[in-house]
mmCIF file of C-alpha atoms in Angstrom:
data_model
loop_
_atom_site.group_PDB
_atom_site.id
_atom_site.type_symbol
_atom_site.label_atom_id
_atom_site.label_comp_id
_atom_site.label_asym_id
_atom_site.label_seq_id
_atom_site.Cartn_x
_atom_site.Cartn_y
_atom_site.Cartn_z
ATOM 1 C CA MET A 1185 128.171 96.801 171.605
ATOM 2 C CA THR A 1186 126.028 98.642 174.169
ATOM 3 C CA ASP A 1187 122.419 99.585 173.429
ATOM 4 C CA VAL A 1188 123.518 103.185 172.884
ATOM 5 C CA GLU A 1189 126.167 102.135 170.372
ATOM 6 C CA VAL A 1190 123.719 99.897 168.505
ATOM 7 C CA LYS A 1191 121.182 102.709 168.329
ATOM 8 C CA SER A 1192 123.855 105.117 167.094
ATOM 9 C CA SER A 1193 125.005 102.633 164.443
ATOM 10 C CA ILE A 1194 121.448 102.084 163.192
ATOM 11 C CA LEU A 1195 120.785 105.836 163.044
ATOM 12 C CA THR A 1196 124.006 106.331 161.088
ATOM 13 C CA LEU A 1197 123.043 103.689 158.525
ATOM 14 C CA VAL A 1198 119.495 105.052 158.228
ATOM 15 C CA SER A 1199 120.812 108.610 157.870
ATOM 16 C CA PHE A 1200 123.162 107.710 155.035
ATOM 17 C CA TRP A 1201 120.401 105.718 153.334
ATOM 18 C CA ILE A 1202 118.128 108.768 153.414
ATOM 19 C CA LEU A 1203 120.973 111.037 152.284
ATOM 20 C CA GLY A 1204 121.633 108.771 149.290
ATOM 21 C CA LEU A 1205 117.927 108.708 148.479
ATOM 22 C CA CYS A 1206 117.506 112.475 148.652
ATOM 23 C CA ASN A 1207 120.747 113.283 146.838
ATOM 24 C CA ASN A 1208 119.821 111.297 143.716
ATOM 25 C CA PHE A 1209 116.061 111.732 143.737
ATOM 26 C CA GLY A 1210 115.831 114.898 141.651
ATOM 27 C CA TYR A 1211 118.431 113.617 139.192
ATOM 28 C CA VAL A 1212 116.398 110.449 138.592
ATOM 29 C CA VAL A 1213 113.138 112.345 138.186
ATOM 30 C CA MET A 1214 114.698 114.473 135.444
ATOM 31 C CA LEU A 1215 115.939 111.398 133.552
ATOM 32 C CA SER A 1216 112.664 109.515 134.046
ATOM 33 C CA SER A 1217 110.772 112.402 132.501
ATOM 34 C CA ALA A 1218 113.206 112.782 129.574
ATOM 35 C CA HIS A 1219 110.948 111.151 126.988
ATOM 36 C CA ASP A 1220 107.934 113.239 128.046
ATOM 37 C CA ILE A 1221 109.973 116.464 128.241
ATOM 38 C CA LEU A 1222 111.119 116.083 124.654
ATOM 39 C CA LYS A 1223 107.654 115.101 123.466
ATOM 40 C CA SER A 1224 106.078 118.047 125.290
ATOM 41 C CA ASN A 1225 108.600 120.500 123.906
ATOM 42 C CA SER A 1226 108.076 119.312 120.357
ATOM 43 C CA ALA A 1227 104.310 119.561 120.789
ATOM 44 C CA THR A 1228 104.430 123.145 122.073
ATOM 45 C CA SER A 1229 107.170 124.520 119.877
ATOM 46 C CA GLY A 1230 104.778 125.934 117.318
ATOM 47 C CA SER A 1231 106.080 123.636 114.599
ATOM 48 C CA ASN A 1232 103.841 120.611 115.025
ATOM 49 C CA GLU A 1233 103.244 120.146 111.337
ATOM 50 C CA THR A 1234 106.903 120.446 110.457
ATOM 51 C CA ALA A 1235 107.920 118.012 113.189
ATOM 52 C CA SER A 1236 105.286 115.555 112.054
ATOM 53 C CA LEU A 1237 106.409 115.921 108.454
ATOM 54 C CA ASN A 1238 110.048 115.343 109.402
ATOM 55 C CA SER A 1239 109.091 112.273 111.409
ATOM 56 C CA THR A 1240 107.133 110.853 108.486
ATOM 57 C CA LEU A 1241 109.409 111.728 105.600
ATOM 58 C CA GLU A 1242 112.858 111.476 107.154
ATOM 59 C CA TYR A 1243 112.802 109.107 110.119
ATOM 60 C CA LYS A 1244 112.056 105.482 109.277
ATOM 61 C CA ARG A 1245 110.837 104.595 112.764
ATOM 62 C CA GLU A 1246 109.145 106.240 115.746
ATOM 63 C CA CYS A 1247 111.769 108.606 117.176
ATOM 64 C CA ASN A 1248 112.111 111.845 119.055
ATOM 65 C CA HIS A 1249 113.941 114.426 116.956
ATOM 66 C CA LEU A 1250 116.480 114.653 119.777
ATOM 67 C CA SER A 1251 117.745 111.706 121.772
ATOM 68 C CA THR A 1252 116.996 111.630 125.495
ATOM 69 C CA GLY A 1253 120.780 111.970 125.665
ATOM 70 C CA VAL A 1254 120.149 115.721 125.426
ATOM 71 C CA ILE A 1255 118.377 115.622 128.786
ATOM 72 C CA LEU A 1256 121.160 113.401 130.110
ATOM 73 C CA LEU A 1257 123.815 115.975 129.198
ATOM 74 C CA ALA A 1258 121.868 118.801 130.824
ATOM 75 C CA ASP A 1259 121.477 116.597 133.889
ATOM 76 C CA ILE A 1260 125.143 115.587 134.239
ATOM 77 C CA ILE A 1261 127.597 118.187 132.872
ATOM 78 C CA PRO A 1262 127.144 120.786 135.666
ATOM 79 C CA GLY A 1263 127.598 118.009 138.217
ATOM 80 C CA LEU A 1264 130.691 116.843 136.367
ATOM 81 C CA LEU A 1265 132.217 120.299 136.722
ATOM 82 C CA ILE A 1266 131.435 120.319 140.448
ATOM 83 C CA LYS A 1267 132.997 116.876 140.934
ATOM 84 C CA THR A 1268 136.098 117.927 138.982
ATOM 85 C CA PHE A 1269 137.004 120.724 141.379
ATOM 86 C CA SER A 1270 135.452 119.769 144.734
ATOM 87 C CA PRO A 1271 138.104 117.135 145.669
ATOM 88 C CA PHE A 1272 140.749 119.875 145.680
ATOM 89 C CA PHE A 1273 138.932 122.032 148.247
ATOM 90 C CA ALA A 1274 138.674 121.535 152.006
ATOM 91 C CA LEU A 1275 135.695 119.515 153.199
ATOM 92 C CA TYR A 1276 133.601 122.083 155.078
ATOM 93 C CA ILE A 1277 130.687 119.766 155.433
ATOM 94 C CA ASN A 1278 128.019 122.116 156.840
ATOM 95 C CA ARG A 1279 128.564 124.747 154.191
ATOM 96 C CA ARG A 1280 128.632 122.204 151.388
ATOM 97 C CA LEU A 1281 125.414 120.498 152.512
ATOM 98 C CA SER A 1282 123.679 123.864 152.952
ATOM 99 C CA LEU A 1283 124.624 124.803 149.390
ATOM 100 C CA CYS A 1284 123.549 121.395 148.096
ATOM 101 C CA ILE A 1285 120.102 121.682 149.705
ATOM 102 C CA SER A 1286 119.677 125.270 148.481
ATOM 103 C CA LEU A 1287 120.496 124.231 144.919
ATOM 104 C CA THR A 1288 117.986 121.386 145.119
ATOM 105 C CA ILE A 1289 115.214 123.704 146.300
ATOM 106 C CA ALA A 1290 116.066 126.207 143.562
ATOM 107 C CA SER A 1291 116.058 123.480 140.906
ATOM 108 C CA PHE A 1292 112.564 122.188 141.711
ATOM 109 C CA ILE A 1293 111.095 125.705 141.863
ATOM 110 C CA THR A 1294 112.796 126.706 138.604
ATOM 111 C CA VAL A 1295 111.515 123.666 136.702
ATOM 112 C CA ALA A 1296 108.032 124.062 138.209
ATOM 113 C CA ARG A 1297 107.822 127.679 137.027
ATOM 114 C CA ALA A 1298 109.597 127.184 133.705
ATOM 115 C CA ASN A 1299 107.739 128.386 130.618
ATOM 116 C CA THR A 1300 110.612 128.010 128.154
ATOM 117 C CA GLU A 1301 113.100 125.278 127.368
ATOM 118 C CA LEU A 1302 115.966 127.510 128.517
ATOM 119 C CA VAL A 1303 114.492 128.038 131.983
ATOM 120 C CA ALA A 1304 113.756 124.317 132.285
ATOM 121 C CA ALA A 1305 117.350 123.548 131.284
ATOM 122 C CA ILE A 1306 118.605 125.906 134.018
ATOM 123 C CA GLY A 1307 116.488 124.017 136.543
ATOM 124 C CA VAL A 1308 117.897 120.690 135.357
ATOM 125 C CA ALA A 1309 121.431 122.110 135.611
ATOM 126 C CA LEU A 1310 120.800 123.171 139.210
ATOM 127 C CA THR A 1311 119.681 119.622 140.009
ATOM 128 C CA SER A 1312 122.883 118.300 138.483
ATOM 129 C CA MET A 1313 125.026 120.691 140.523
ATOM 130 C CA ALA A 1314 123.244 119.741 143.745
ATOM 131 C CA SER A 1315 123.584 116.012 143.094
ATOM 132 C CA GLY A 1316 127.248 116.278 142.093
ATOM 133 C CA LEU A 1317 128.165 118.386 145.102
ATOM 134 C CA GLY A 1318 126.219 116.160 147.489
ATOM 135 C CA GLU A 1319 127.748 112.932 146.203
ATOM 136 C CA SER A 1320 131.331 114.191 146.187
ATOM 137 C CA THR A 1321 130.976 115.717 149.658
ATOM 138 C CA LEU A 1322 129.202 112.850 151.401
ATOM 139 C CA LEU A 1323 131.433 110.165 149.898
ATOM 140 C CA SER A 1324 134.435 112.015 151.303
ATOM 141 C CA TYR A 1325 132.714 112.399 154.663
ATOM 142 C CA MET A 1326 132.087 108.632 154.882
ATOM 143 C CA ILE A 1327 135.717 107.964 155.779
ATOM 144 C CA ASN A 1328 134.785 108.982 159.339
ATOM 145 C CA TYR A 1329 132.496 105.948 159.626
ATOM 146 C CA GLU A 1330 132.591 102.188 159.120
ATOM 147 C CA ARG A 1331 132.619 100.820 155.564
ATOM 148 C CA SER A 1332 129.042 99.608 156.028
ATOM 149 C CA VAL A 1333 127.798 103.160 155.435
ATOM 150 C CA ILE A 1334 128.812 102.763 151.778
ATOM 151 C CA THR A 1335 126.254 99.985 151.411
ATOM 152 C CA SER A 1336 123.645 102.135 153.142
ATOM 153 C CA TRP A 1337 124.415 105.161 150.945
ATOM 154 C CA SER A 1338 124.510 103.047 147.769
ATOM 155 C CA SER A 1339 121.218 101.404 148.664
ATOM 156 C CA GLY A 1340 119.657 104.828 149.181
ATOM 157 C CA THR A 1341 120.859 106.054 145.804
ATOM 158 C CA GLY A 1342 119.485 102.878 144.247
ATOM 159 C CA ALA A 1343 116.146 103.388 145.997
ATOM 160 C CA ALA A 1344 116.100 106.915 144.587
ATOM 161 C CA GLY A 1345 116.085 105.355 141.147
ATOM 162 C CA ILE A 1346 113.026 103.219 141.853
ATOM 163 C CA LEU A 1347 111.111 105.772 143.914
ATOM 164 C CA GLY A 1348 112.007 108.633 141.584
ATOM 165 C CA ALA A 1349 110.807 106.782 138.499
ATOM 166 C CA LEU A 1350 107.671 105.458 140.214
ATOM 167 C CA THR A 1351 106.869 108.811 141.826
ATOM 168 C CA TYR A 1352 107.005 110.633 138.510
ATOM 169 C CA ALA A 1353 104.968 107.950 136.737
ATOM 170 C CA GLY A 1354 102.455 107.765 139.587
ATOM 171 C CA LEU A 1355 101.887 111.474 140.167
ATOM 172 C CA THR A 1356 101.601 112.355 136.487
ATOM 173 C CA GLY A 1357 99.992 109.157 135.205
ATOM 174 C CA ILE A 1358 97.773 107.833 138.000
ATOM 175 C CA PHE A 1359 96.938 111.050 139.862
ATOM 176 C CA HIS A 1360 97.139 113.205 136.701
ATOM 177 C CA LEU A 1361 99.058 115.997 138.420
ATOM 178 C CA SER A 1362 100.713 118.612 136.257
ATOM 179 C CA PRO A 1363 104.526 118.658 135.998
ATOM 180 C CA SER A 1364 104.565 121.945 137.945
ATOM 181 C CA THR A 1365 102.571 120.531 140.843
ATOM 182 C CA THR A 1366 104.744 117.426 140.836
ATOM 183 C CA MET A 1367 107.908 119.521 141.116
ATOM 184 C CA TYR A 1368 106.484 121.560 144.019
ATOM 185 C CA LEU A 1369 105.756 118.326 145.865
ATOM 186 C CA MET A 1370 109.418 117.393 145.378
ATOM 187 C CA LEU A 1371 110.385 120.227 147.760
ATOM 188 C CA SER A 1372 109.870 117.763 150.598
ATOM 189 C CA VAL A 1373 113.020 115.949 149.438
ATOM 190 C CA PRO A 1374 115.625 118.618 150.394
ATOM 191 C CA PHE A 1375 113.805 119.124 153.714
ATOM 192 C CA LEU A 1376 114.165 115.402 154.465
ATOM 193 C CA MET A 1377 117.839 115.575 153.490
ATOM 194 C CA ALA A 1378 118.425 118.407 155.984
ATOM 195 C CA VAL A 1379 116.688 116.512 158.798
ATOM 196 C CA SER A 1380 118.693 113.386 158.055
ATOM 197 C CA PHE A 1381 122.060 115.138 158.156
ATOM 198 C CA TRP A 1382 121.613 117.664 160.989
ATOM 199 C CA VAL A 1383 119.156 115.805 163.200
ATOM 200 C CA LEU A 1384 119.480 112.018 162.704
ATOM 201 C CA LEU A 1385 123.151 111.596 161.852
ATOM 202 C CA GLU A 1386 125.612 111.449 164.746
ATOM 203 C CA HIS A 1387 128.767 113.243 163.695
ATOM 204 C CA PRO A 1388 132.126 111.909 164.921
ATOM 205 C CA LYS A 1389 133.632 114.010 167.708
ATOM 206 C CA LYS A 1390 137.062 113.905 166.096
ATOM 207 C CA ASP A 1391 135.631 115.830 163.145
ATOM 208 C CA GLN A 1392 134.388 118.863 165.015
ATOM 209 C CA ILE A 1393 136.723 121.189 163.137
ATOM 210 C CA SER A 1394 135.992 119.925 159.634
ATOM 211 C CA THR A 1395 132.199 119.957 160.168
ATOM 212 C CA ALA A 1396 132.256 123.579 161.306
ATOM 213 C CA PRO A 1397 132.095 126.299 158.663
ATOM 214 C CA SER A 1398 135.354 128.146 158.264
ATOM 215 C CA ASP A 1399 136.794 130.637 155.844
ATOM 216 C CA CYS A 1400 140.334 129.405 156.368
ATOM 217 C CA PRO A 1401 141.591 126.463 154.331
ATOM 218 C CA ASP A 1402 143.339 123.686 156.192
ATOM 219 C CA PHE A 1403 147.061 123.601 155.413
ATOM 220 C CA SER A 1404 147.949 121.106 158.128
ATOM 221 C CA THR A 1405 150.072 118.088 157.431
ATOM 222 C CA ASN A 1406 146.936 115.927 157.431
ATOM 223 C CA SER A 1407 145.643 117.806 154.402
ATOM 224 C CA PRO A 1408 147.670 116.900 151.275
ATOM 225 C CA SER A 1409 148.797 119.775 149.081
ATOM 226 C CA LEU A 1410 147.361 120.325 145.616
ATOM 227 C CA SER A 1411 150.446 118.855 143.958
ATOM 228 C CA ASN A 1412 150.309 115.779 146.217
ATOM 229 C CA LYS A 1413 146.657 115.255 145.364
ATOM 230 C CA ILE A 1414 147.289 115.529 141.621
ATOM 231 C CA SER A 1415 150.262 113.165 141.819
ATOM 232 C CA TYR A 1416 148.067 110.578 143.564
ATOM 233 C CA ILE A 1417 145.440 110.493 140.794
ATOM 234 C CA PRO A 1418 147.260 107.849 138.640
ATOM 235 C CA SER A 1419 147.060 105.360 141.513
ATOM 236 C CA LEU A 1420 143.273 105.800 141.503
ATOM 237 C CA LEU A 1421 142.847 104.956 137.826
ATOM 238 C CA LYS A 1422 142.478 101.256 138.669
ATOM 239 C CA PHE A 1423 139.215 102.226 140.407
ATOM 240 C CA MET A 1424 138.147 105.031 138.076
ATOM 241 C CA ILE A 1425 138.578 103.505 134.612
ATOM 242 C CA PRO A 1426 136.472 100.334 135.111
ATOM 243 C CA LEU A 1427 133.732 102.338 136.870
ATOM 244 C CA GLY A 1428 133.751 105.031 134.191
ATOM 245 C CA LEU A 1429 133.497 102.456 131.397
ATOM 246 C CA VAL A 1430 130.614 100.634 133.077
ATOM 247 C CA TYR A 1431 128.711 103.907 133.267
ATOM 248 C CA PHE A 1432 129.649 104.837 129.700
ATOM 249 C CA PHE A 1433 128.175 101.581 128.372
ATOM 250 C CA GLU A 1434 125.220 101.756 130.747
ATOM 251 C CA TYR A 1435 124.055 105.230 129.816
ATOM 252 C CA LEU A 1436 124.764 104.708 126.133
ATOM 253 C CA ILE A 1437 122.123 101.994 126.346
ATOM 254 C CA ASN A 1438 119.741 103.999 128.538
ATOM 255 C CA GLN A 1439 119.781 107.304 126.685
ATOM 256 C CA GLY A 1440 120.802 106.291 123.176
ATOM 257 C CA LEU A 1441 119.153 102.903 122.616
ATOM 258 C CA PHE A 1442 116.314 102.419 125.124
ATOM 259 C CA GLU A 1443 113.951 104.662 123.185
ATOM 260 C CA LEU A 1444 114.619 102.702 119.983
ATOM 261 C CA VAL A 1445 113.857 99.303 121.540
ATOM 262 C CA TYR A 1446 110.091 98.985 121.428
ATOM 263 C CA PHE A 1447 107.438 96.486 120.451
ATOM 264 C CA GLU A 1448 104.472 97.442 118.306
ATOM 265 C CA ASN A 1449 100.888 96.353 118.937
ATOM 266 C CA ILE A 1450 101.388 95.086 122.491
ATOM 267 C CA TRP A 1451 99.719 96.012 125.776
ATOM 268 C CA LEU A 1452 102.128 98.915 126.349
ATOM 269 C CA THR A 1453 102.540 102.052 124.240
ATOM 270 C CA HIS A 1454 105.995 103.185 123.163
ATOM 271 C CA ALA A 1455 106.114 105.820 125.928
ATOM 272 C CA GLU A 1456 104.919 103.312 128.536
ATOM 273 C CA GLN A 1457 107.561 100.812 127.462
ATOM 274 C CA TYR A 1458 110.245 103.479 127.949
ATOM 275 C CA ARG A 1459 108.976 104.249 131.455
ATOM 276 C CA TRP A 1460 108.956 100.570 132.431
ATOM 277 C CA TYR A 1461 112.485 100.187 131.078
ATOM 278 C CA GLN A 1462 113.566 102.916 133.491
ATOM 279 C CA VAL A 1463 111.755 101.343 136.453
ATOM 280 C CA ILE A 1464 113.196 97.851 135.820
ATOM 281 C CA TYR A 1465 116.678 99.267 135.298
ATOM 282 C CA GLN A 1466 116.467 101.177 138.577
ATOM 283 C CA LEU A 1467 115.246 98.030 140.357
ATOM 284 C CA GLY A 1468 118.378 96.185 139.194
ATOM 285 C CA VAL A 1469 120.553 99.070 140.380
ATOM 286 C CA PHE A 1470 118.876 99.080 143.795
ATOM 287 C CA ILE A 1471 119.320 95.329 144.312
ATOM 288 C CA SER A 1472 123.021 95.314 143.471
ATOM 289 C CA ARG A 1473 123.840 98.501 145.399
ATOM 290 C CA THR A 1474 122.152 97.059 148.474
ATOM 291 C CA SER A 1475 123.936 93.701 148.358
ATOM 292 C CA VAL A 1476 127.590 94.796 148.270
ATOM 293 C CA ASN A 1477 128.239 93.331 151.744
ATOM 294 C CA ILE A 1478 126.761 90.001 150.649
ATOM 295 C CA PHE A 1479 128.433 89.793 147.232
ATOM 296 C CA PRO A 1480 131.612 91.915 147.312
ATOM 297 C CA ILE A 1481 133.385 92.210 143.972
ATOM 298 C CA GLU A 1482 136.990 93.348 143.625
ATOM 299 C CA LYS A 1483 137.494 92.761 139.883
ATOM 300 C CA ILE A 1484 135.242 95.512 138.517
ATOM 301 C CA TRP A 1485 136.651 94.981 135.010
ATOM 302 C CA ILE A 1486 134.510 91.832 134.764
ATOM 303 C CA LEU A 1487 131.406 94.011 135.121
ATOM 304 C CA THR A 1488 132.860 96.368 132.509
ATOM 305 C CA ILE A 1489 133.173 93.573 129.935
ATOM 306 C CA LEU A 1490 129.652 92.301 130.633
ATOM 307 C CA GLN A 1491 128.213 95.807 130.286
ATOM 308 C CA GLY A 1492 130.042 96.212 126.981
ATOM 309 C CA LEU A 1493 128.384 93.012 125.754
ATOM 310 C CA ASN A 1494 125.042 94.485 126.774
ATOM 311 C CA VAL A 1495 125.702 97.447 124.481
ATOM 312 C CA VAL A 1496 126.319 95.045 121.596
ATOM 313 C CA TYR A 1497 123.072 93.188 122.354
ATOM 314 C CA PHE A 1498 120.916 96.319 122.506
ATOM 315 C CA LEU A 1499 122.552 97.845 119.442
ATOM 316 C CA ILE A 1500 121.801 94.729 117.389
ATOM 317 C CA GLU A 1501 118.270 94.702 118.802
ATOM 318 C CA THR A 1502 117.629 98.270 117.637
ATOM 319 C CA LEU A 1503 118.830 97.374 114.133
ATOM 320 C CA TYR A 1504 117.205 93.961 113.622
ATOM 321 C CA SER A 1505 114.495 93.619 116.330
ATOM 322 C CA PHE A 1506 115.350 89.948 116.803
ATOM 323 C CA THR A 1507 114.105 89.572 120.412
ATOM 324 C CA PRO A 1508 110.786 87.669 120.328
ATOM 325 C CA ASN A 1509 109.062 89.391 123.273
ATOM 326 C CA ILE A 1510 109.430 92.308 125.650
ATOM 327 C CA TYR A 1511 109.982 90.121 128.731
ATOM 328 C CA ILE A 1512 113.447 89.163 127.482
ATOM 329 C CA ILE A 1513 114.210 92.867 127.102
ATOM 330 C CA PHE A 1514 112.971 93.426 130.655
ATOM 331 C CA ALA A 1515 115.378 90.728 131.892
ATOM 332 C CA MET A 1516 118.313 92.199 129.973
ATOM 333 C CA ILE A 1517 117.577 95.660 131.346
ATOM 334 C CA GLY A 1518 117.414 94.297 134.884
ATOM 335 C CA PHE A 1519 120.795 92.616 134.315
ATOM 336 C CA GLU A 1520 122.205 95.899 133.016
ATOM 337 C CA GLY A 1521 121.054 97.634 136.198
ATOM 338 C CA LEU A 1522 122.630 94.936 138.354
ATOM 339 C CA LEU A 1523 125.994 95.461 136.661
ATOM 340 C CA GLY A 1524 125.860 99.247 136.986
ATOM 341 C CA GLY A 1525 124.801 99.256 140.630
ATOM 342 C CA GLY A 1526 127.347 96.580 141.501
ATOM 343 C CA ALA A 1527 130.182 98.542 139.891
ATOM 344 C CA TYR A 1528 129.209 101.709 141.782
ATOM 345 C CA ALA A 1529 128.939 100.232 145.282
ATOM 346 C CA ASN A 1530 131.934 97.899 144.987
ATOM 347 C CA SER A 1531 134.230 100.588 143.565
ATOM 348 C CA TYR A 1532 133.813 102.814 146.640
ATOM 349 C CA HIS A 1533 133.938 99.797 148.919
ATOM 350 C CA ASN A 1534 137.300 98.879 147.358
ATOM 351 C CA VAL A 1535 138.606 102.442 147.717
ATOM 352 C CA MET A 1536 137.933 102.463 151.470
ATOM 353 C CA LYS A 1537 139.384 98.968 151.757
ATOM 354 C CA LYS A 1538 142.610 99.493 149.803
ATOM 355 C CA VAL A 1539 143.488 103.196 149.958
ATOM 356 C CA PRO A 1540 145.434 104.493 153.008
ATOM 357 C CA LYS A 1541 143.262 106.304 155.530
ATOM 358 C CA GLU A 1542 144.920 109.686 154.985
ATOM 359 C CA ARG A 1543 144.171 109.477 151.249
ATOM 360 C CA GLN A 1544 140.597 108.256 151.447
ATOM 361 C CA GLU A 1545 138.798 111.607 151.594
ATOM 362 C CA PHE A 1546 140.359 112.781 148.329
ATOM 363 C CA SER A 1547 140.158 109.325 146.726
ATOM 364 C CA MET A 1548 136.436 108.913 147.352
ATOM 365 C CA ALA A 1549 135.650 112.313 145.856
ATOM 366 C CA MET A 1550 137.975 111.781 142.910
ATOM 367 C CA THR A 1551 136.575 108.362 142.088
ATOM 368 C CA SER A 1552 133.072 109.864 141.964
ATOM 369 C CA LEU A 1553 134.298 111.902 138.990
ATOM 370 C CA SER A 1554 134.760 108.778 136.853
ATOM 371 C CA ASP A 1555 131.094 107.823 136.557
ATOM 372 C CA SER A 1556 130.206 111.403 135.582
ATOM 373 C CA ILE A 1557 132.865 111.385 132.861
ATOM 374 C CA GLY A 1558 131.522 108.081 131.551
ATOM 375 C CA ILE A 1559 127.942 109.373 131.559
ATOM 376 C CA THR A 1560 128.928 112.612 129.804
ATOM 377 C CA LEU A 1561 130.815 110.789 127.045
ATOM 378 C CA SER A 1562 127.898 108.409 126.582
ATOM 379 C CA GLY A 1563 125.496 111.342 126.250
ATOM 380 C CA LEU A 1564 127.677 112.913 123.548
ATOM 381 C CA LEU A 1565 127.739 109.643 121.607
ATOM 382 C CA ALA A 1566 124.080 108.779 122.284
ATOM 383 C CA ILE A 1567 122.769 111.774 120.316
ATOM 384 C CA PRO A 1568 124.374 111.012 116.892
ATOM 385 C CA LEU A 1569 123.963 107.249 117.394
ATOM 386 C CA HIS A 1570 120.269 107.632 118.162
ATOM 387 C CA ASN A 1571 119.641 109.937 115.203
ATOM 388 C CA ARG A 1572 121.578 107.699 112.812
ATOM 389 C CA ILE A 1573 119.545 104.634 113.782
ATOM 390 C CA CYS A 1574 116.330 106.624 113.390
ATOM 391 C CA TYR A 1575 117.007 106.837 109.637
ATOM 392 C CA ILE A 1576 117.334 103.050 109.359
ATOM 393 C CA PRO A 1577 114.032 101.218 108.684
ATOM 394 C CA LYS A 1578 112.833 99.120 111.625
#
């Protein structure tokens, strides 16, 4: 490769890393703040005494009245709807990215100015829509580049987990900034995303038409019809089902059981333990999403089985508290993150490796739907599961 080609390749990898980081950053911040959002809402709802009475008389352990799965659902369902329909529309990349960035800006401002739970929920929903649209669009756009960009993108999304969790904890805990100020500072994220895509990233010349905004859908022979796309979905289930199940198990643990796994009378409070669980989990995700080129995995179902066993472990832990110290829990959470991140990166790597070139754009976008379905189903189950366990003595 010439020096120019090497420079272009490096810029492409860096651009997709930044795009992955920015696309998932707001989503992670919302989930990282889930415990505090619920606690804050219950404290300002005007029913402090009633909530305290319910916690004392009804719940047998320290619990939020609502599982953090509530925040998860608000943070995923709008994105799920976007991912459901976006694969069936033409990939007008500039328009889609402009909309994605606009939604991200609107989400941070809405949450920063929110004075009711409804307004805050609208802000969270906007974040979900932006993340869902960005992921579906950019995964489809990756077919114009080498497979190595998947590792770069996946690593960026994994880094978003670590940096998002640490940024929220640092700005609110160490620097004592208010949630509103923190959200305004987040406006730098969509700006960075715009610079990465329109300034740093070198777009392939063969894609001049599809990167230009257009009001006319592409009905050329290279663009499969709606019926052809739908008929191809069954052949993608071998990628979608294992990935969806991994995420179902993963987020059932994170949003239904994490909050119930805590140690009393140690150096961390319950809320601090929850935050560290999120950070360690995101670290595991980052490591595995970054290492897909080093440790490629084709049999994703193995990761599915292991993640299912993790659910069993954490469920038993919430019921019987048999783990002797928190460091074992930290290790198990890191392992959980490794499995989830590995399933994500390797699934898309396998799609680009095994699916015919002309089908890859649709296949990448469609496969991205599976993790959202898994997360949504886990959120629906996490709420009753969490509340049921709360009534069981610790």
